[in-house]
mmCIF file of C-alpha atoms in Angstrom:
data_model
loop_
_atom_site.group_PDB
_atom_site.id
_atom_site.type_symbol
_atom_site.label_atom_id
_atom_site.label_comp_id
_atom_site.label_asym_id
_atom_site.label_seq_id
_atom_site.Cartn_x
_atom_site.Cartn_y
_atom_site.Cartn_z
ATOM 1 C CA GLY A 20 0.000 0.000 0.000
ATOM 2 C CA ILE A 21 1.084 3.581 0.559
ATOM 3 C CA ASN A 22 4.078 3.563 2.860
ATOM 4 C CA ALA A 23 4.513 6.477 5.242
ATOM 5 C CA GLU A 24 7.262 7.386 7.667
ATOM 6 C CA TYR A 25 6.378 9.790 10.429
ATOM 7 C CA GLY A 26 9.087 12.053 11.774
ATOM 8 C CA GLU A 27 8.881 14.957 14.188
ATOM 9 C CA SER A 28 8.296 17.562 11.495
ATOM 10 C CA GLU A 29 7.573 15.830 8.226
ATOM 11 C CA ILE A 30 5.588 13.080 6.560
ATOM 12 C CA ILE A 31 7.106 11.156 3.671
ATOM 13 C CA ILE A 32 4.622 9.356 1.425
ATOM 14 C CA MET A 33 5.897 6.854 -1.106
ATOM 15 C CA GLY A 34 4.262 5.877 -4.383
ATOM 16 C CA LEU A 35 1.575 3.285 -4.937
ATOM 17 C CA ALA A 36 2.487 -0.391 -4.950
ATOM 18 C CA ILE A 37 1.334 -2.940 -7.531
ATOM 19 C CA VAL A 38 -1.488 -4.115 -5.283
ATOM 20 C CA ASP A 39 -2.810 -0.522 -5.121
ATOM 21 C CA TYR A 40 -2.986 -0.299 -8.902
ATOM 22 C CA VAL A 41 -4.763 -3.668 -9.018
ATOM 23 C CA ILE A 42 -7.347 -2.457 -6.486
ATOM 24 C CA VAL A 43 -7.973 0.744 -8.461
ATOM 25 C CA ILE A 44 -8.338 -1.107 -11.776
ATOM 26 C CA VAL A 45 -10.646 -3.762 -10.280
ATOM 27 C CA TYR A 46 -12.778 -1.050 -8.717
ATOM 28 C CA LEU A 47 -13.132 0.933 -11.955
ATOM 29 C CA LEU A 48 -13.961 -2.188 -13.967
ATOM 30 C CA SER A 49 -16.465 -3.329 -11.321
ATOM 31 C CA VAL A 50 -18.310 -0.011 -11.501
ATOM 32 C CA VAL A 51 -18.535 -0.171 -15.307
ATOM 33 C CA VAL A 52 -19.618 -3.843 -15.275
ATOM 34 C CA LEU A 53 -22.285 -3.141 -12.639
ATOM 35 C CA GLY A 54 -23.673 -0.321 -14.744
ATOM 36 C CA THR A 55 -23.829 -2.398 -17.922
ATOM 37 C CA VAL A 56 -25.433 -5.348 -16.080
ATOM 38 C CA LEU A 57 -28.260 -3.057 -14.944
ATOM 39 C CA GLN A 58 -28.763 -1.742 -18.480
ATOM 40 C CA LYS A 59 -31.522 -4.223 -19.358
ATOM 41 C CA LYS A 60 -33.465 -3.406 -16.208
ATOM 42 C CA ALA A 61 -33.192 0.334 -16.798
ATOM 43 C CA SER A 62 -34.145 0.167 -20.486
ATOM 44 C CA SER A 63 -37.614 -1.305 -19.943
ATOM 45 C CA SER A 64 -39.229 2.157 -19.834
ATOM 46 C CA ILE A 65 -38.488 5.860 -19.486
ATOM 47 C CA GLU A 66 -39.679 5.799 -15.881
ATOM 48 C CA SER A 67 -37.386 2.872 -15.204
ATOM 49 C CA PHE A 68 -34.409 4.759 -16.638
ATOM 50 C CA PHE A 69 -35.029 8.043 -14.828
ATOM 51 C CA LEU A 70 -36.705 6.865 -11.598
ATOM 52 C CA GLY A 71 -35.892 3.172 -11.246
ATOM 53 C CA ASN A 72 -39.627 2.399 -11.563
ATOM 54 C CA ARG A 73 -39.956 4.113 -8.164
ATOM 55 C CA LYS A 74 -39.050 0.766 -6.583
ATOM 56 C CA ILE A 75 -35.466 1.363 -5.422
ATOM 57 C CA PRO A 76 -35.257 0.734 -1.636
ATOM 58 C CA TRP A 77 -35.072 3.808 0.586
ATOM 59 C CA TRP A 78 -31.818 2.643 2.191
ATOM 60 C CA ALA A 79 -30.186 2.365 -1.240
ATOM 61 C CA LEU A 80 -31.314 5.885 -2.118
ATOM 62 C CA ALA A 81 -29.956 7.118 1.227
ATOM 63 C CA ALA A 82 -26.618 5.372 0.687
ATOM 64 C CA SER A 83 -26.487 6.782 -2.830
ATOM 65 C CA GLY A 84 -27.100 10.283 -1.537
ATOM 66 C CA ILE A 85 -24.265 9.927 0.959
ATOM 67 C CA ALA A 86 -21.778 8.470 -1.528
ATOM 68 C CA SER A 87 -22.722 11.000 -4.211
ATOM 69 C CA ASN A 88 -21.736 13.844 -1.889
ATOM 70 C CA PHE A 89 -18.262 12.408 -1.289
ATOM 71 C CA ASP A 90 -15.892 13.791 -3.882
ATOM 72 C CA ILE A 91 -12.180 14.498 -3.939
ATOM 73 C CA SER A 92 -12.647 18.264 -4.355
ATOM 74 C CA GLY A 93 -14.949 18.553 -1.357
ATOM 75 C CA THR A 94 -12.777 16.177 0.659
ATOM 76 C CA ALA A 95 -9.711 18.304 -0.078
ATOM 77 C CA ILE A 96 -11.550 21.476 0.957
ATOM 78 C CA ASN A 97 -12.868 19.941 4.181
ATOM 79 C CA SER A 98 -9.448 18.478 4.992
ATOM 80 C CA ALA A 99 -7.927 21.938 4.537
ATOM 81 C CA MET A 100 -10.555 23.399 6.878
ATOM 82 C CA LEU A 101 -9.820 20.772 9.511
ATOM 83 C CA PHE A 102 -6.085 21.305 9.168
ATOM 84 C CA ALA A 103 -6.275 25.089 9.497
ATOM 85 C CA LEU A 104 -9.201 25.462 11.909
ATOM 86 C CA GLY A 105 -9.093 22.190 13.820
ATOM 87 C CA ALA A 106 -12.241 20.313 14.783
ATOM 88 C CA LYS A 107 -14.226 23.565 14.511
ATOM 89 C CA GLY A 108 -13.639 23.368 10.758
ATOM 90 C CA PHE A 109 -16.523 20.873 10.683
ATOM 91 C CA PHE A 110 -18.913 23.746 11.378
ATOM 92 C CA VAL A 111 -18.106 25.316 8.007
ATOM 93 C CA GLU A 112 -19.343 22.195 6.213
ATOM 94 C CA PHE A 113 -22.320 21.741 8.550
ATOM 95 C CA ARG A 114 -23.468 25.279 7.780
ATOM 96 C CA GLY A 115 -24.072 24.713 4.063
ATOM 97 C CA GLY A 116 -23.377 21.083 3.277
ATOM 98 C CA VAL A 117 -25.670 19.704 5.973
ATOM 99 C CA THR A 118 -28.021 22.316 7.428
ATOM 100 C CA LEU A 119 -28.988 24.069 4.189
ATOM 101 C CA ALA A 120 -29.253 20.868 2.139
ATOM 102 C CA LEU A 121 -31.223 19.048 4.856
ATOM 103 C CA SER A 122 -33.762 21.864 5.160
ATOM 104 C CA LEU A 123 -34.321 21.868 1.386
ATOM 105 C CA PHE A 124 -34.701 18.080 1.256
ATOM 106 C CA LEU A 125 -37.183 18.082 4.133
ATOM 107 C CA VAL A 126 -39.312 20.745 2.456
ATOM 108 C CA PHE A 127 -39.156 19.699 -1.196
ATOM 109 C CA GLY A 128 -38.373 15.960 -1.103
ATOM 110 C CA LYS A 129 -41.827 14.618 -0.260
ATOM 111 C CA TRP A 130 -43.495 17.394 -2.276
ATOM 112 C CA THR A 131 -41.566 16.463 -5.405
ATOM 113 C CA ARG A 132 -42.192 12.739 -4.952
ATOM 114 C CA ARG A 133 -45.923 13.203 -4.504
ATOM 115 C CA SER A 134 -46.118 15.295 -7.684
ATOM 116 C CA LYS A 135 -45.211 12.171 -9.723
ATOM 117 C CA SER A 136 -43.019 14.368 -11.927
ATOM 118 C CA MET A 137 -40.217 12.535 -13.698
ATOM 119 C CA THR A 138 -38.102 15.485 -14.841
ATOM 120 C CA LEU A 139 -37.608 19.088 -13.796
ATOM 121 C CA ALA A 140 -39.505 20.207 -16.901
ATOM 122 C CA GLU A 141 -42.535 18.174 -15.790
ATOM 123 C CA TRP A 142 -42.227 19.586 -12.292
ATOM 124 C CA MET A 143 -42.185 23.184 -13.574
ATOM 125 C CA THR A 144 -45.310 22.488 -15.641
ATOM 126 C CA PHE A 145 -46.986 20.863 -12.634
ATOM 127 C CA ARG A 146 -46.071 23.806 -10.403
ATOM 128 C CA PHE A 147 -46.598 26.790 -12.739
ATOM 129 C CA GLY A 148 -48.857 25.448 -15.486
ATOM 130 C CA SER A 149 -48.410 25.220 -19.260
ATOM 131 C CA ASP A 150 -49.276 28.802 -20.178
ATOM 132 C CA ARG A 151 -46.776 31.541 -21.032
ATOM 133 C CA ALA A 152 -45.650 31.986 -17.404
ATOM 134 C CA GLY A 153 -45.144 28.237 -17.017
ATOM 135 C CA LYS A 154 -43.100 27.998 -20.219
ATOM 136 C CA PHE A 155 -40.975 30.968 -19.168
ATOM 137 C CA SER A 156 -40.274 29.329 -15.790
ATOM 138 C CA ARG A 157 -39.171 26.146 -17.595
ATOM 139 C CA ILE A 158 -36.731 28.121 -19.770
ATOM 140 C CA ILE A 159 -35.256 29.913 -16.759
ATOM 141 C CA ALA A 160 -34.913 26.610 -14.867
ATOM 142 C CA ALA A 161 -33.225 24.990 -17.888
ATOM 143 C CA ILE A 162 -30.681 27.822 -18.224
ATOM 144 C CA VAL A 163 -29.888 27.804 -14.514
ATOM 145 C CA ASN A 164 -29.489 24.026 -14.343
ATOM 146 C CA ILE A 165 -27.303 23.822 -17.453
ATOM 147 C CA THR A 166 -25.058 26.530 -16.023
ATOM 148 C CA LEU A 167 -24.843 24.821 -12.618
ATOM 149 C CA THR A 168 -24.143 21.465 -14.251
ATOM 150 C CA VAL A 169 -21.220 22.896 -16.221
ATOM 151 C CA PHE A 170 -19.767 24.389 -13.044
ATOM 152 C CA GLN A 171 -20.291 21.182 -11.044
ATOM 153 C CA VAL A 172 -18.768 18.904 -13.691
ATOM 154 C CA THR A 173 -15.784 21.254 -13.945
ATOM 155 C CA TYR A 174 -15.433 21.283 -10.153
ATOM 156 C CA PHE A 175 -15.478 17.493 -9.930
ATOM 157 C CA ALA A 176 -13.290 16.958 -13.003
ATOM 158 C CA ILE A 177 -10.561 19.302 -11.778
ATOM 159 C CA GLY A 178 -10.463 17.706 -8.339
ATOM 160 C CA SER A 179 -10.484 14.130 -9.621
ATOM 161 C CA GLY A 180 -7.942 15.036 -12.315
ATOM 162 C CA LYS A 181 -5.457 16.396 -9.792
ATOM 163 C CA PHE A 182 -5.923 13.402 -7.480
ATOM 164 C CA VAL A 183 -5.913 10.602 -10.054
ATOM 165 C CA SER A 184 -3.035 12.040 -12.097
ATOM 166 C CA GLU A 185 -0.900 12.231 -8.957
ATOM 167 C CA PHE A 186 -1.572 8.741 -7.639
ATOM 168 C CA LEU A 187 -1.677 6.909 -10.970
ATOM 169 C CA ASN A 188 1.373 8.731 -12.362
ATOM 170 C CA PHE A 189 -0.268 10.246 -15.448
ATOM 171 C CA ASN A 190 1.979 12.269 -17.767
ATOM 172 C CA ASP A 191 1.338 15.323 -19.915
ATOM 173 C CA TRP A 192 0.367 14.348 -23.456
ATOM 174 C CA LEU A 193 0.000 16.376 -26.661
ATOM 175 C CA GLY A 194 0.907 19.476 -24.725
ATOM 176 C CA ILE A 195 -2.144 19.073 -22.466
ATOM 177 C CA PRO A 196 -1.658 18.772 -18.666
ATOM 178 C CA ARG A 197 -1.988 15.323 -17.131
ATOM 179 C CA GLU A 198 -4.842 16.524 -14.890
ATOM 180 C CA PHE A 199 -7.005 16.934 -17.997
ATOM 181 C CA TRP A 200 -6.472 13.335 -19.128
ATOM 182 C CA ALA A 201 -7.057 11.909 -15.646
ATOM 183 C CA GLY A 202 -10.225 13.956 -15.161
ATOM 184 C CA SER A 203 -11.460 12.948 -18.613
ATOM 185 C CA LEU A 204 -10.933 9.266 -17.795
ATOM 186 C CA ILE A 205 -13.037 9.485 -14.630
ATOM 187 C CA THR A 206 -15.729 11.491 -16.458
ATOM 188 C CA VAL A 207 -15.974 8.936 -19.284
ATOM 189 C CA LEU A 208 -16.192 6.015 -16.852
ATOM 190 C CA SER A 209 -18.975 7.785 -14.961
ATOM 191 C CA LEU A 210 -20.838 8.491 -18.195
ATOM 192 C CA ILE A 211 -20.707 4.828 -19.225
ATOM 193 C CA TYR A 212 -22.677 3.441 -16.306
ATOM 194 C CA THR A 213 -24.917 6.512 -15.992
ATOM 195 C CA VAL A 214 -26.031 6.546 -19.632
ATOM 196 C CA ALA A 215 -26.238 2.745 -19.816
ATOM 197 C CA SER A 216 -28.340 2.104 -16.725
ATOM 198 C CA GLY A 217 -29.862 5.424 -15.627
ATOM 199 C CA LEU A 218 -30.850 5.810 -11.991
ATOM 200 C CA TYR A 219 -30.318 2.092 -11.349
ATOM 201 C CA GLY A 220 -26.666 2.410 -12.297
ATOM 202 C CA VAL A 221 -26.162 5.607 -10.338
ATOM 203 C CA VAL A 222 -27.756 4.297 -7.140
ATOM 204 C CA TRP A 223 -26.221 0.833 -7.024
ATOM 205 C CA THR A 224 -22.738 1.973 -8.010
ATOM 206 C CA ASP A 225 -23.058 4.602 -5.287
ATOM 207 C CA VAL A 226 -24.018 1.890 -2.786
ATOM 208 C CA PHE A 227 -20.917 -0.044 -3.848
ATOM 209 C CA GLN A 228 -18.790 3.084 -3.463
ATOM 210 C CA GLY A 229 -20.384 3.866 -0.103
ATOM 211 C CA ILE A 230 -19.396 0.462 1.278
ATOM 212 C CA ILE A 231 -15.804 1.045 0.163
ATOM 213 C CA ILE A 232 -15.803 4.565 1.657
ATOM 214 C CA PHE A 233 -17.132 3.315 4.996
ATOM 215 C CA PHE A 234 -14.607 0.547 5.506
ATOM 216 C CA THR A 235 -11.765 2.694 4.177
ATOM 217 C CA GLY A 236 -12.682 5.411 6.670
ATOM 218 C CA VAL A 237 -12.687 2.916 9.543
ATOM 219 C CA ALA A 238 -9.316 1.527 8.434
ATOM 220 C CA LEU A 239 -7.790 5.010 8.177
ATOM 221 C CA CYS A 240 -9.040 5.953 11.646
ATOM 222 C CA ILE A 241 -7.488 2.809 13.118
ATOM 223 C CA PHE A 242 -4.248 3.394 11.193
ATOM 224 C CA ALA A 243 -4.033 7.028 12.329
ATOM 225 C CA THR A 244 -4.747 6.116 15.954
ATOM 226 C CA ILE A 245 -2.054 3.454 16.013
ATOM 227 C CA LYS A 246 0.657 5.065 13.897
ATOM 228 C CA CYS A 247 0.392 8.824 14.483
ATOM 229 C CA ASN A 248 1.752 10.548 17.573
ATOM 230 C CA ILE A 249 0.363 14.078 17.672
ATOM 231 C CA PRO A 250 2.399 16.579 19.738
ATOM 232 C CA ASP A 251 0.879 18.809 22.422
ATOM 233 C CA HIS A 252 1.608 21.941 20.368
ATOM 234 C CA LEU A 253 1.142 22.358 16.618
ATOM 235 C CA SER A 254 2.638 24.751 14.082
ATOM 236 C CA LEU A 255 0.295 24.902 11.108
ATOM 237 C CA SER A 256 1.353 26.482 7.809
ATOM 238 C CA ILE A 257 -1.620 28.043 6.042
ATOM 239 C CA PRO A 258 -1.677 30.107 2.816
ATOM 240 C CA THR A 259 -2.000 33.869 2.794
ATOM 241 C CA ARG A 260 -4.556 35.612 0.608
ATOM 242 C CA GLY A 261 -3.792 34.785 -3.005
ATOM 243 C CA ASN A 262 -1.628 31.785 -1.965
ATOM 244 C CA SER A 263 1.516 33.891 -2.448
ATOM 245 C CA SER A 264 3.147 32.624 0.753
ATOM 246 C CA LEU A 265 2.519 30.723 3.977
ATOM 247 C CA VAL A 266 1.930 31.953 7.510
ATOM 248 C CA THR A 267 2.297 29.902 10.664
ATOM 249 C CA ARG A 268 -0.434 29.329 13.216
ATOM 250 C CA ASN A 269 0.770 28.066 16.597
ATOM 251 C CA VAL A 270 -1.907 26.298 18.578
ATOM 252 C CA SER A 271 -2.172 23.660 21.300
ATOM 253 C CA PHE A 272 -3.577 20.263 20.395
ATOM 254 C CA SER A 273 -6.344 20.595 23.008
ATOM 255 C CA GLU A 274 -7.499 23.876 21.427
ATOM 256 C CA TRP A 275 -7.137 22.524 17.887
ATOM 257 C CA SER A 276 -9.200 19.399 18.673
ATOM 258 C CA SER A 277 -11.975 21.190 20.610
ATOM 259 C CA PHE A 278 -15.472 21.450 19.127
ATOM 260 C CA ILE A 279 -16.505 24.257 21.476
ATOM 261 C CA PRO A 280 -17.128 27.451 19.425
ATOM 262 C CA VAL A 281 -15.113 30.562 20.282
ATOM 263 C CA THR A 282 -15.723 34.241 19.555
ATOM 264 C CA ASP A 283 -12.274 34.742 18.030
ATOM 265 C CA MET A 284 -10.004 31.991 16.699
ATOM 266 C CA LYS A 285 -7.129 34.475 16.332
ATOM 267 C CA LEU A 286 -6.168 33.200 12.900
ATOM 268 C CA PRO A 287 -3.381 35.116 11.136
ATOM 269 C CA GLU A 288 -4.301 37.140 8.044
ATOM 270 C CA SER A 289 -4.881 34.440 5.428
ATOM 271 C CA ASP A 290 -7.509 32.750 3.271
ATOM 272 C CA TYR A 291 -8.933 31.274 6.482
ATOM 273 C CA SER A 292 -9.126 34.430 8.622
ATOM 274 C CA ILE A 293 -12.705 35.019 7.413
ATOM 275 C CA TYR A 294 -13.632 32.168 9.787
ATOM 276 C CA ASN A 295 -12.174 33.853 12.869
ATOM 277 C CA ASN A 296 -15.598 34.194 14.445
ATOM 278 C CA ILE A 297 -16.763 30.662 13.776
#
């Protein structure tokens, strides 16, 4: 696996071993195979493709929702928050990633399901009618969702490209950065099982991914507890505004690991100082 040596002031991470590459390849092939296997089930009708015939178990939908919201870009951002802010960095994610999303799901989830609408266009017609105002609302919704989708795909592709290209040793090709090729590979693989098997493919591949994420998280927690010796005082290097340089934040481990909110975190002037009053 990934070998790491822990010194007093540095962490040295070696490259992936053969077994790591085998695991990655098996995982990617398994996801594609699972999607193609579900193709026949998803192709029986339009409702089957888009909604899984409304018969997918609730626990699978829940697991899919959890796994779908784990991505390398978000993980990197949250890890940076935890590194710079300590345990209180969780509150930044809870504010928007949990509280805001949960409130919207509680309000609109059951409402949308009871409407029996299959697509957003159907929902807009159901909600606003089919007259001029209803058609205008559909156009606005289409423009907004296309724009958001472009941004989201770019966000995910950049994050996955940086991560995959680093760990799978991609190289620049045809004058194009390696991150582009790695991100394109992940995007194409995702498109295969999504287009082939619709919601069935998305949900059940997410369940598969969720199982891997859960056990990997448990293993990492055990590994960190056994192998890592955290000192009583920490010196954290965090970027200044514009990432032009680094500033050091000195903090005790007890303060860094505390969840209790404070009125002033006393962060140095940096990209993270906007969270001083978290």
